[in-house]
Amino acid sequence: VQLQASGGGSVQPGGSLRLSCAASVLDFDSYAVGWFRQAPGKEREGVSYISSSGSSTYYVDSVKGRFTISRDNAKNTVYLQMGSLKPEDTAFYYCSAKRITSAYSERVYRHDYYYDYWGQGTQVTVSS
């Protein structure tokens, strides 16, 4: 499984970006997906997660109300719409995927140790 993250860039505080995570699999609707980020000198942290069906989502407190995760299984892509960006959102953003069985299609996985596949990431810089 290959994951390609894109959409990062530089933006001023208060601005918006939309990250995309494209997967090279035939059965993308069998994968739960997570977005993580890592800032220089800091540990990697989870940002948002979405179930394989798309019906369940989760956000870390620091991004609630500002970020929206969604997916288009027909396009093998998960999106992270980021708004009201703050300088503390500056980080390298990674998407990750975990293959699950249909019995867990509504479950989100909130820790990095669940995930088997990782993309190469995309840089987000928020600065005035």
mmCIF file of C-alpha atoms in Angstrom:
data_model
loop_
_atom_site.group_PDB
_atom_site.id
_atom_site.type_symbol
_atom_site.label_atom_id
_atom_site.label_comp_id
_atom_site.label_asym_id
_atom_site.label_seq_id
_atom_site.Cartn_x
_atom_site.Cartn_y
_atom_site.Cartn_z
ATOM 1 C CA VAL A 1 0.000 0.000 0.000
ATOM 2 C CA GLN A 2 1.371 3.380 -0.965
ATOM 3 C CA LEU A 3 0.043 6.604 0.478
ATOM 4 C CA GLN A 4 0.709 9.943 -1.157
ATOM 5 C CA ALA A 5 0.054 13.050 0.903
ATOM 6 C CA SER A 6 -0.204 16.415 -0.812
ATOM 7 C CA GLY A 7 -1.631 19.883 -0.368
ATOM 8 C CA GLY A 8 0.771 21.310 2.159
ATOM 9 C CA GLY A 9 2.287 24.738 1.859
ATOM 10 C CA SER A 10 2.818 28.073 3.548
ATOM 11 C CA VAL A 11 -0.121 30.111 4.760
ATOM 12 C CA GLN A 12 -0.735 33.055 7.034
ATOM 13 C CA PRO A 13 -2.457 32.631 10.401
ATOM 14 C CA GLY A 14 -6.185 32.318 9.920
ATOM 15 C CA GLY A 15 -5.744 30.794 6.492
ATOM 16 C CA SER A 16 -6.832 27.429 5.128
ATOM 17 C CA LEU A 17 -5.324 24.425 3.418
ATOM 18 C CA ARG A 18 -6.697 21.109 2.245
ATOM 19 C CA LEU A 19 -4.490 18.067 2.527
ATOM 20 C CA SER A 20 -5.119 14.981 0.438
ATOM 21 C CA CYS A 21 -4.004 11.423 1.017
ATOM 22 C CA ALA A 22 -4.254 9.209 -2.033
ATOM 23 C CA ALA A 23 -3.915 5.448 -1.628
ATOM 24 C CA SER A 24 -2.800 2.911 -4.204
ATOM 25 C CA VAL A 25 -5.160 0.074 -3.287
ATOM 26 C CA LEU A 26 -8.190 -1.503 -4.894
ATOM 27 C CA ASP A 27 -10.216 -1.855 -1.706
ATOM 28 C CA PHE A 28 -9.684 1.526 -0.068
ATOM 29 C CA ASP A 29 -13.006 1.184 1.726
ATOM 30 C CA SER A 30 -11.326 -1.508 3.836
ATOM 31 C CA TYR A 31 -8.861 0.938 5.338
ATOM 32 C CA ALA A 32 -9.211 3.216 8.328
ATOM 33 C CA VAL A 33 -7.074 6.335 7.953
ATOM 34 C CA GLY A 34 -5.376 8.722 10.303
ATOM 35 C CA TRP A 35 -3.592 12.037 9.967
ATOM 36 C CA PHE A 36 -0.601 12.694 12.193
ATOM 37 C CA ARG A 37 1.820 15.575 12.448
ATOM 38 C CA GLN A 38 5.279 16.202 13.775
ATOM 39 C CA ALA A 39 6.812 19.569 14.476
ATOM 40 C CA PRO A 40 10.584 20.063 14.826
ATOM 41 C CA GLY A 41 11.769 18.912 18.231
ATOM 42 C CA LYS A 42 8.395 17.461 19.143
ATOM 43 C CA GLU A 43 6.900 14.004 19.179
ATOM 44 C CA ARG A 44 4.492 12.875 16.497
ATOM 45 C CA GLU A 45 0.884 13.466 17.464
ATOM 46 C CA GLY A 46 -2.418 12.290 16.091
ATOM 47 C CA VAL A 47 -4.594 14.959 14.508
ATOM 48 C CA SER A 48 -7.680 13.277 13.105
ATOM 49 C CA TYR A 49 -8.987 9.832 12.209
ATOM 50 C CA ILE A 50 -11.707 8.431 10.006
ATOM 51 C CA SER A 51 -13.262 5.001 9.825
ATOM 52 C CA SER A 52 -13.168 2.948 6.653
ATOM 53 C CA SER A 53 -16.839 3.671 5.999
ATOM 54 C CA GLY A 54 -16.382 7.369 6.676
ATOM 55 C CA SER A 55 -19.189 7.361 9.217
ATOM 56 C CA SER A 56 -16.964 7.880 12.252
ATOM 57 C CA THR A 57 -14.403 10.592 12.795
ATOM 58 C CA TYR A 58 -12.274 11.877 15.652
ATOM 59 C CA TYR A 59 -10.314 15.061 16.234
ATOM 60 C CA VAL A 60 -7.694 15.929 18.781
ATOM 61 C CA ASP A 61 -8.871 18.794 20.987
ATOM 62 C CA SER A 62 -6.432 21.315 19.530
ATOM 63 C CA VAL A 63 -8.014 21.092 16.054
ATOM 64 C CA LYS A 64 -11.685 20.534 16.875
ATOM 65 C CA GLY A 65 -13.898 23.008 15.110
ATOM 66 C CA ARG A 66 -11.092 24.016 12.742
ATOM 67 C CA PHE A 67 -10.234 20.809 10.844
ATOM 68 C CA THR A 68 -12.539 18.440 8.986
ATOM 69 C CA ILE A 69 -11.598 14.968 7.842
ATOM 70 C CA SER A 70 -13.498 13.266 5.034
ATOM 71 C CA ARG A 71 -13.005 10.580 2.447
ATOM 72 C CA ASP A 72 -14.027 9.682 -1.073
ATOM 73 C CA ASN A 73 -13.619 5.948 -1.390
ATOM 74 C CA ALA A 74 -14.363 6.090 -5.109
ATOM 75 C CA LYS A 75 -11.240 8.235 -5.500
ATOM 76 C CA ASN A 76 -9.166 6.348 -2.923
ATOM 77 C CA THR A 77 -8.575 9.630 -1.131
ATOM 78 C CA VAL A 78 -8.914 11.054 2.357
ATOM 79 C CA TYR A 79 -8.959 14.806 2.881
ATOM 80 C CA LEU A 80 -8.065 17.021 5.807
ATOM 81 C CA GLN A 81 -9.609 20.454 5.446
ATOM 82 C CA MET A 82 -7.741 22.792 7.765
ATOM 83 C CA GLY A 83 -9.112 26.209 8.638
ATOM 84 C CA SER A 84 -8.308 29.030 11.061
ATOM 85 C CA LEU A 85 -4.731 27.855 10.960
ATOM 86 C CA LYS A 86 -2.404 28.843 13.763
ATOM 87 C CA PRO A 87 1.399 28.969 13.928
ATOM 88 C CA GLU A 88 1.275 25.975 16.273
ATOM 89 C CA ASP A 89 -0.226 23.930 13.421
ATOM 90 C CA THR A 90 3.127 24.150 11.656
ATOM 91 C CA ALA A 91 4.396 20.602 11.212
ATOM 92 C CA PHE A 92 5.031 17.788 8.793
ATOM 93 C CA TYR A 93 1.716 16.052 8.226
ATOM 94 C CA TYR A 94 1.514 12.328 7.543
ATOM 95 C CA CYS A 95 -1.372 10.121 6.577
ATOM 96 C CA SER A 96 -1.526 6.504 7.618
ATOM 97 C CA ALA A 97 -3.769 3.548 6.909
ATOM 98 C CA LYS A 98 -4.852 0.372 8.591
ATOM 99 C CA ARG A 99 -6.613 -2.461 6.849
ATOM 100 C CA ILE A 100 -9.646 -3.656 8.747
ATOM 101 C CA THR A 101 -12.399 -6.182 8.314
ATOM 102 C CA SER A 102 -15.928 -5.081 7.575
ATOM 103 C CA ALA A 103 -16.941 -5.785 11.169
ATOM 104 C CA TYR A 104 -14.870 -2.739 12.197
ATOM 105 C CA SER A 105 -15.890 -0.385 9.385
ATOM 106 C CA GLU A 106 -17.234 2.193 11.840
ATOM 107 C CA ARG A 107 -14.265 2.236 14.171
ATOM 108 C CA VAL A 108 -11.569 4.889 14.331
ATOM 109 C CA TYR A 109 -8.056 4.052 15.503
ATOM 110 C CA ARG A 110 -6.602 6.755 17.677
ATOM 111 C CA HIS A 111 -3.004 5.705 18.116
ATOM 112 C CA ASP A 112 -0.133 5.454 15.709
ATOM 113 C CA TYR A 113 0.695 1.896 16.715
ATOM 114 C CA TYR A 114 -2.481 0.689 15.034
ATOM 115 C CA TYR A 115 -1.367 1.815 11.598
ATOM 116 C CA ASP A 116 0.541 -0.380 9.183
ATOM 117 C CA TYR A 117 1.116 1.982 6.270
ATOM 118 C CA TRP A 118 2.506 5.505 6.226
ATOM 119 C CA GLY A 119 2.854 8.138 3.558
ATOM 120 C CA GLN A 120 5.882 10.378 3.115
ATOM 121 C CA GLY A 121 4.169 13.476 4.439
ATOM 122 C CA THR A 122 3.660 17.076 3.447
ATOM 123 C CA GLN A 123 4.884 20.247 5.138
ATOM 124 C CA VAL A 124 2.450 22.798 6.518
ATOM 125 C CA THR A 125 3.862 26.152 7.621
ATOM 126 C CA VAL A 126 1.704 28.800 9.250
ATOM 127 C CA SER A 127 3.495 32.101 9.619
ATOM 128 C CA SER A 128 2.946 35.788 9.135
#
